[in-house]
Amino acid sequence: MDIDGIVDYIRERQNEDGGYSFCRGAESNAEDTYYAIEILRMLEVKPRNMDKTVAFLQGLQYQDGRFDSVKVAYYVTTTLTCLGSKPLKPISKVVRFSEGMIEKWESADVYIEAVSEIENLYLAVEILKTFNSLKNSEDVQKHVLRLQNNDGSFGSERFSRIASTFYALKTLTLLGYNVKTLRDVLRWIRRCEVPSGGFVSSPEESSTHMEDTYFGVKALKVLNESPRYPQKTLKFVAGFQNPNGGFRRSIFLGISDFESTYQAVSVLKTLLTLF
């Protein structure tokens, strides 16, 4: 893995306002800024123009404390915390925004291109946990547990089940649930593991993308388990890196993006602790 190439790839895509965009010339956005700062943090590289980045993120919150979505709320609050700052509006408004998302979660429409129907719930729970404002955890646990399938996985076949299983495990852990007691979940994740390296989104699938391996490795980590083929998975993930230093979503071809680069770096960091 070319570490210097990753750092250059990220730094070259910072805009004048302090935010980031994986596509040069495009406007800064919360998601890419979050991934950029997280990647640099994992690589122990100090971000440039941090004051501008903080100001950009703080400007994404409305006067009434709302954000455009729970994802934007998560990206902004998490990144500001990482940079030693916080939103300009009172924390109580961020908390209320996240609580509202949880209250309407089961009846809310899920974006058709979303990777998992549990992702937004996880993000809201994470925000509330960060600000020590999580309530009614048992009710949320019940909502998540109802999504477990007979084979041990979580979520609908309309979405990535390896992603939904990861988000379910993370959410339940945040809520204080002992995920080790869940039936068949570890066995199902193991069935998604590929002997030649990486993971697939479900045992019935044959193609794999960066996010499948990310969710597989991270789901095992939540369970305090490790991949069976760490060295092969390391080599597999390294094969996603493009000449510009970033990582692509597909093993075969594609442009680099910040999300795939974040997932690759995070997986590699996790796997390297096993050697």
GROMACS .gro file of C-alpha atoms in nm:
model
  275
    1MET     CA    1   0.000   0.000   0.000
    2ASP     CA    2   0.133   0.342  -0.101
    3ILE     CA    3   0.083   0.555   0.214
    4ASP     CA    4   0.236   0.871   0.069
    5GLY     CA    5   0.011   0.831  -0.234
    6ILE     CA    6  -0.297   0.815  -0.011
    7VAL     CA    7  -0.198   1.132   0.176
    8ASP     CA    8  -0.130   1.320  -0.147
    9TYR     CA    9  -0.460   1.199  -0.294
   10ILE     CA   10  -0.649   1.340   0.005
   11ARG     CA   11  -0.460   1.667   0.038
   12GLU     CA   12  -0.491   1.748  -0.332
   13ARG     CA   13  -0.869   1.742  -0.297
   14GLN     CA   14  -0.908   1.999  -0.023
   15ASN     CA   15  -1.093   2.312  -0.136
   16GLU     CA   16  -1.037   2.676  -0.045
   17ASP     CA   17  -1.320   2.665   0.210
   18GLY     CA   18  -1.138   2.394   0.408
   19GLY     CA   19  -1.375   2.116   0.307
   20TYR     CA   20  -1.301   1.825   0.077
   21SER     CA   21  -1.446   1.660  -0.233
   22PHE     CA   22  -1.318   1.341  -0.393
   23CYS     CA   23  -1.393   1.496  -0.732
   24ARG     CA   24  -1.162   1.787  -0.806
   25GLY     CA   25  -1.345   2.109  -0.877
   26ALA     CA   26  -1.665   1.997  -0.706
   27GLU     CA   27  -1.808   2.170  -0.400
   28SER     CA   28  -1.698   2.053  -0.057
   29ASN     CA   29  -1.938   1.824   0.125
   30ALA     CA   30  -1.973   1.680   0.474
   31GLU     CA   31  -1.926   1.317   0.373
   32ASP     CA   32  -1.598   1.359   0.188
   33THR     CA   33  -1.468   1.594   0.457
   34TYR     CA   34  -1.544   1.332   0.722
   35TYR     CA   35  -1.368   1.058   0.527
   36ALA     CA   36  -1.069   1.282   0.450
   37ILE     CA   37  -1.012   1.374   0.815
   38GLU     CA   38  -1.064   1.014   0.930
   39ILE     CA   39  -0.817   0.881   0.674
   40LEU     CA   40  -0.552   1.132   0.780
   41ARG     CA   41  -0.620   1.050   1.146
   42MET     CA   42  -0.571   0.678   1.085
   43LEU     CA   43  -0.246   0.752   0.903
   44GLU     CA   44  -0.138   0.987   1.185
   45VAL     CA   45  -0.109   1.284   0.948
   46LYS     CA   46  -0.218   1.631   1.065
   47PRO     CA   47  -0.478   1.790   0.837
   48ARG     CA   48  -0.403   2.123   0.675
   49ASN     CA   49  -0.617   2.437   0.717
   50MET     CA   50  -0.802   2.295   1.016
   51ASP     CA   51  -0.959   2.629   1.111
   52LYS     CA   52  -1.115   2.654   0.766
   53THR     CA   53  -1.236   2.294   0.787
   54VAL     CA   54  -1.401   2.361   1.124
   55ALA     CA   55  -1.573   2.673   0.989
   56PHE     CA   56  -1.696   2.485   0.682
   57LEU     CA   57  -1.847   2.208   0.893
   58GLN     CA   58  -2.007   2.444   1.143
   59GLY     CA   59  -2.172   2.625   0.854
   60LEU     CA   60  -2.363   2.309   0.754
   61GLN     CA   61  -2.596   2.335   1.054
   62TYR     CA   62  -2.914   2.541   1.027
   63GLN     CA   63  -3.007   2.812   1.276
   64ASP     CA   64  -3.267   2.586   1.439
   65GLY     CA   65  -3.005   2.314   1.497
   66ARG     CA   66  -3.116   2.084   1.216
   67PHE     CA   67  -2.901   1.928   0.946
   68ASP     CA   68  -2.995   1.817   0.597
   69SER     CA   69  -2.993   1.455   0.713
   70VAL     CA   70  -2.879   1.234   0.998
   71LYS     CA   71  -2.576   1.146   0.785
   72VAL     CA   72  -2.472   1.509   0.761
   73ALA     CA   73  -2.530   1.547   1.136
   74TYR     CA   74  -2.304   1.249   1.202
   75TYR     CA   75  -2.032   1.359   0.962
   76VAL     CA   76  -2.028   1.712   1.101
   77THR     CA   77  -2.038   1.631   1.473
   78THR     CA   78  -1.790   1.343   1.449
   79THR     CA   79  -1.540   1.539   1.241
   80LEU     CA   80  -1.566   1.848   1.460
   81THR     CA   81  -1.498   1.631   1.765
   82CYS     CA   82  -1.196   1.481   1.590
   83LEU     CA   83  -1.069   1.835   1.522
   84GLY     CA   84  -1.120   1.941   1.882
   85SER     CA   85  -1.426   2.156   1.812
   86LYS     CA   86  -1.806   2.135   1.826
   87PRO     CA   87  -2.118   2.268   1.650
   88LEU     CA   88  -2.200   2.636   1.699
   89LYS     CA   89  -2.561   2.566   1.793
   90PRO     CA   90  -2.644   2.414   2.135
   91ILE     CA   91  -2.585   2.040   2.165
   92SER     CA   92  -2.946   2.001   2.278
   93LYS     CA   93  -3.061   2.084   1.926
   94VAL     CA   94  -2.833   1.818   1.775
   95VAL     CA   95  -2.965   1.568   2.028
   96ARG     CA   96  -3.329   1.649   1.953
   97PHE     CA   97  -3.265   1.615   1.580
   98SER     CA   98  -3.115   1.266   1.633
   99GLU     CA   99  -3.393   1.159   1.871
  100GLY     CA  100  -3.650   1.259   1.610
  101MET     CA  101  -3.478   1.039   1.353
  102ILE     CA  102  -3.494   0.737   1.586
  103GLU     CA  103  -3.861   0.799   1.667
  104LYS     CA  104  -3.962   0.783   1.301
  105TRP     CA  105  -3.699   0.531   1.189
  106GLU     CA  106  -3.925   0.229   1.130
  107SER     CA  107  -4.176   0.426   0.924
  108ALA     CA  108  -3.924   0.634   0.729
  109ASP     CA  109  -3.851   0.563   0.363
  110VAL     CA  110  -3.506   0.422   0.290
  111TYR     CA  111  -3.315   0.573  -0.001
  112ILE     CA  112  -3.306   0.314  -0.281
  113GLU     CA  113  -2.926   0.338  -0.313
  114ALA     CA  114  -2.866   0.308   0.062
  115VAL     CA  115  -2.630   0.028   0.157
  116SER     CA  116  -2.842  -0.073   0.459
  117GLU     CA  117  -3.178   0.010   0.614
  118ILE     CA  118  -3.008   0.017   0.958
  119GLU     CA  119  -2.735   0.268   0.877
  120ASN     CA  120  -2.927   0.584   0.967
  121LEU     CA  121  -3.041   0.434   1.297
  122TYR     CA  122  -2.682   0.348   1.384
  123LEU     CA  123  -2.565   0.701   1.302
  124ALA     CA  124  -2.835   0.857   1.521
  125VAL     CA  125  -2.751   0.624   1.811
  126GLU     CA  126  -2.381   0.705   1.769
  127ILE     CA  127  -2.453   1.080   1.787
  128LEU     CA  128  -2.663   1.041   2.103
  129LYS     CA  129  -2.401   0.817   2.262
  130THR     CA  130  -2.131   1.076   2.189
  131PHE     CA  131  -2.330   1.343   2.374
  132ASN     CA  132  -2.438   1.109   2.658
  133SER     CA  133  -2.803   1.155   2.563
  134LEU     CA  134  -2.913   0.803   2.468
  135LYS     CA  135  -3.255   0.704   2.607
  136ASN     CA  136  -3.497   0.412   2.567
  137SER     CA  137  -3.215   0.181   2.463
  138GLU     CA  138  -3.422  -0.134   2.524
  139ASP     CA  139  -3.690  -0.020   2.280
  140VAL     CA  140  -3.429   0.046   2.011
  141GLN     CA  141  -3.272  -0.294   2.080
  142LYS     CA  142  -3.607  -0.461   2.013
  143HIS     CA  143  -3.643  -0.273   1.684
  144VAL     CA  144  -3.302  -0.397   1.568
  145LEU     CA  145  -3.347  -0.755   1.689
  146ARG     CA  146  -3.668  -0.785   1.487
  147LEU     CA  147  -3.456  -0.746   1.174
  148GLN     CA  148  -3.255  -1.065   1.235
  149ASN     CA  149  -3.316  -1.337   0.978
  150ASN     CA  150  -3.340  -1.711   1.037
  151ASP     CA  151  -2.986  -1.765   0.905
  152GLY     CA  152  -2.839  -1.524   1.162
  153SER     CA  153  -2.791  -1.225   0.931
  154PHE     CA  154  -2.974  -0.894   0.962
  155GLY     CA  155  -3.171  -0.691   0.712
  156SER     CA  156  -3.367  -0.725   0.391
  157GLU     CA  157  -3.235  -0.879   0.070
  158ARG     CA  158  -3.306  -0.542  -0.094
  159PHE     CA  159  -2.990  -0.414   0.075
  160SER     CA  160  -2.642  -0.546   0.154
  161ARG     CA  161  -2.691  -0.801   0.431
  162ILE     CA  162  -2.325  -0.791   0.535
  163ALA     CA  163  -2.366  -0.413   0.579
  164SER     CA  164  -2.693  -0.449   0.770
  165THR     CA  165  -2.540  -0.716   0.992
  166PHE     CA  166  -2.246  -0.488   1.072
  167TYR     CA  167  -2.471  -0.191   1.152
  168ALA     CA  168  -2.699  -0.409   1.364
  169LEU     CA  169  -2.403  -0.541   1.565
  170LYS     CA  170  -2.258  -0.191   1.612
  171THR     CA  171  -2.593  -0.044   1.713
  172LEU     CA  172  -2.670  -0.323   1.960
  173THR     CA  173  -2.322  -0.290   2.112
  174LEU     CA  174  -2.370   0.085   2.159
  175LEU     CA  175  -2.701   0.005   2.329
  176GLY     CA  176  -2.531  -0.231   2.575
  177TYR     CA  177  -2.655  -0.557   2.422
  178ASN     CA  178  -2.428  -0.862   2.439
  179VAL     CA  179  -2.395  -0.946   2.070
  180LYS     CA  180  -2.206  -1.266   2.153
  181THR     CA  181  -2.541  -1.419   2.246
  182LEU     CA  182  -2.694  -1.366   1.901
  183ARG     CA  183  -2.777  -1.693   1.727
  184ASP     CA  184  -2.585  -1.793   1.415
  185VAL     CA  185  -2.458  -1.442   1.335
  186LEU     CA  186  -2.089  -1.537   1.350
  187ARG     CA  187  -2.153  -1.849   1.144
  188TRP     CA  188  -2.328  -1.639   0.878
  189ILE     CA  189  -2.044  -1.385   0.860
  190ARG     CA  190  -1.794  -1.669   0.821
  191ARG     CA  191  -1.994  -1.793   0.522
  192CYS     CA  192  -1.936  -1.453   0.357
  193GLU     CA  193  -1.559  -1.485   0.392
  194VAL     CA  194  -1.371  -1.577   0.072
  195PRO     CA  195  -1.069  -1.811   0.107
  196SER     CA  196  -0.879  -1.617  -0.160
  197GLY     CA  197  -0.930  -1.295   0.036
  198GLY     CA  198  -1.211  -1.051   0.113
  199PHE     CA  199  -1.583  -1.089   0.181
  200VAL     CA  200  -1.904  -1.096  -0.022
  201SER     CA  201  -2.231  -0.922   0.069
  202SER     CA  202  -2.404  -1.256   0.133
  203PRO     CA  203  -2.308  -1.624   0.094
  204GLU     CA  204  -2.511  -1.644  -0.229
  205GLU     CA  205  -2.311  -1.366  -0.398
  206SER     CA  206  -1.992  -1.417  -0.596
  207SER     CA  207  -1.878  -1.062  -0.674
  208THR     CA  208  -1.718  -0.850  -0.405
  209HIS     CA  209  -1.671  -0.478  -0.356
  210MET     CA  210  -1.458  -0.282  -0.114
  211GLU     CA  211  -1.749  -0.218   0.121
  212ASP     CA  212  -1.825  -0.591   0.152
  213THR     CA  213  -1.478  -0.662   0.285
  214TYR     CA  214  -1.493  -0.355   0.510
  215PHE     CA  215  -1.824  -0.461   0.665
  216GLY     CA  216  -1.710  -0.823   0.699
  217VAL     CA  217  -1.383  -0.740   0.876
  218LYS     CA  218  -1.550  -0.481   1.099
  219ALA     CA  219  -1.843  -0.709   1.187
  220LEU     CA  220  -1.596  -0.971   1.305
  221LYS     CA  221  -1.414  -0.706   1.507
  222VAL     CA  222  -1.735  -0.616   1.691
  223LEU     CA  223  -1.759  -0.983   1.788
  224ASN     CA  224  -1.391  -0.987   1.893
  225GLU     CA  225  -1.319  -1.226   1.608
  226SER     CA  226  -1.062  -1.210   1.328
  227PRO     CA  227  -1.070  -1.302   0.958
  228ARG     CA  228  -0.950  -1.652   0.876
  229TYR     CA  229  -0.741  -1.534   0.582
  230PRO     CA  230  -0.586  -1.203   0.693
  231GLN     CA  231  -0.280  -1.213   0.467
  232LYS     CA  232  -0.483  -1.291   0.155
  233THR     CA  233  -0.734  -1.022   0.249
  234LEU     CA  234  -0.450  -0.771   0.290
  235LYS     CA  235  -0.330  -0.844  -0.062
  236PHE     CA  236  -0.685  -0.838  -0.192
  237VAL     CA  237  -0.755  -0.492  -0.048
  238ALA     CA  238  -0.422  -0.355  -0.170
  239GLY     CA  239  -0.533  -0.448  -0.521
  240PHE     CA  240  -0.804  -0.179  -0.509
  241GLN     CA  241  -0.553   0.107  -0.501
  242ASN     CA  242  -0.531   0.327  -0.811
  243PRO     CA  243  -0.217   0.502  -0.941
  244ASN     CA  244  -0.339   0.834  -0.794
  245GLY     CA  245  -0.313   0.688  -0.442
  246GLY     CA  246  -0.685   0.650  -0.377
  247PHE     CA  247  -0.888   0.329  -0.372
  248ARG     CA  248  -1.178   0.231  -0.596
  249ARG     CA  249  -1.496   0.041  -0.512
  250SER     CA  250  -1.451  -0.242  -0.763
  251ILE     CA  251  -1.152  -0.473  -0.781
  252PHE     CA  252  -1.168  -0.459  -1.160
  253LEU     CA  253  -1.184  -0.088  -1.248
  254GLY     CA  254  -1.322   0.249  -1.144
  255ILE     CA  255  -1.225   0.590  -1.015
  256SER     CA  256  -1.094   0.646  -0.665
  257ASP     CA  257  -1.331   0.783  -0.403
  258PHE     CA  258  -1.292   0.885  -0.041
  259GLU     CA  259  -1.535   0.628   0.100
  260SER     CA  260  -1.355   0.333  -0.060
  261THR     CA  261  -1.020   0.479   0.044
  262TYR     CA  262  -1.141   0.515   0.403
  263GLN     CA  263  -1.271   0.158   0.404
  264ALA     CA  264  -0.945   0.023   0.262
  265VAL     CA  265  -0.725   0.208   0.512
  266SER     CA  266  -0.950   0.105   0.802
  267VAL     CA  267  -0.942  -0.262   0.698
  268LEU     CA  268  -0.567  -0.259   0.651
  269LYS     CA  269  -0.516  -0.098   0.993
  270THR     CA  270  -0.733  -0.368   1.152
  271LEU     CA  271  -0.562  -0.654   0.971
  272LEU     CA  272  -0.209  -0.533   1.044
  273THR     CA  273  -0.274  -0.573   1.418
  274LEU     CA  274  -0.305  -0.949   1.359
  275PHE     CA  275   0.058  -0.997   1.253
   0.00000   0.00000   0.00000
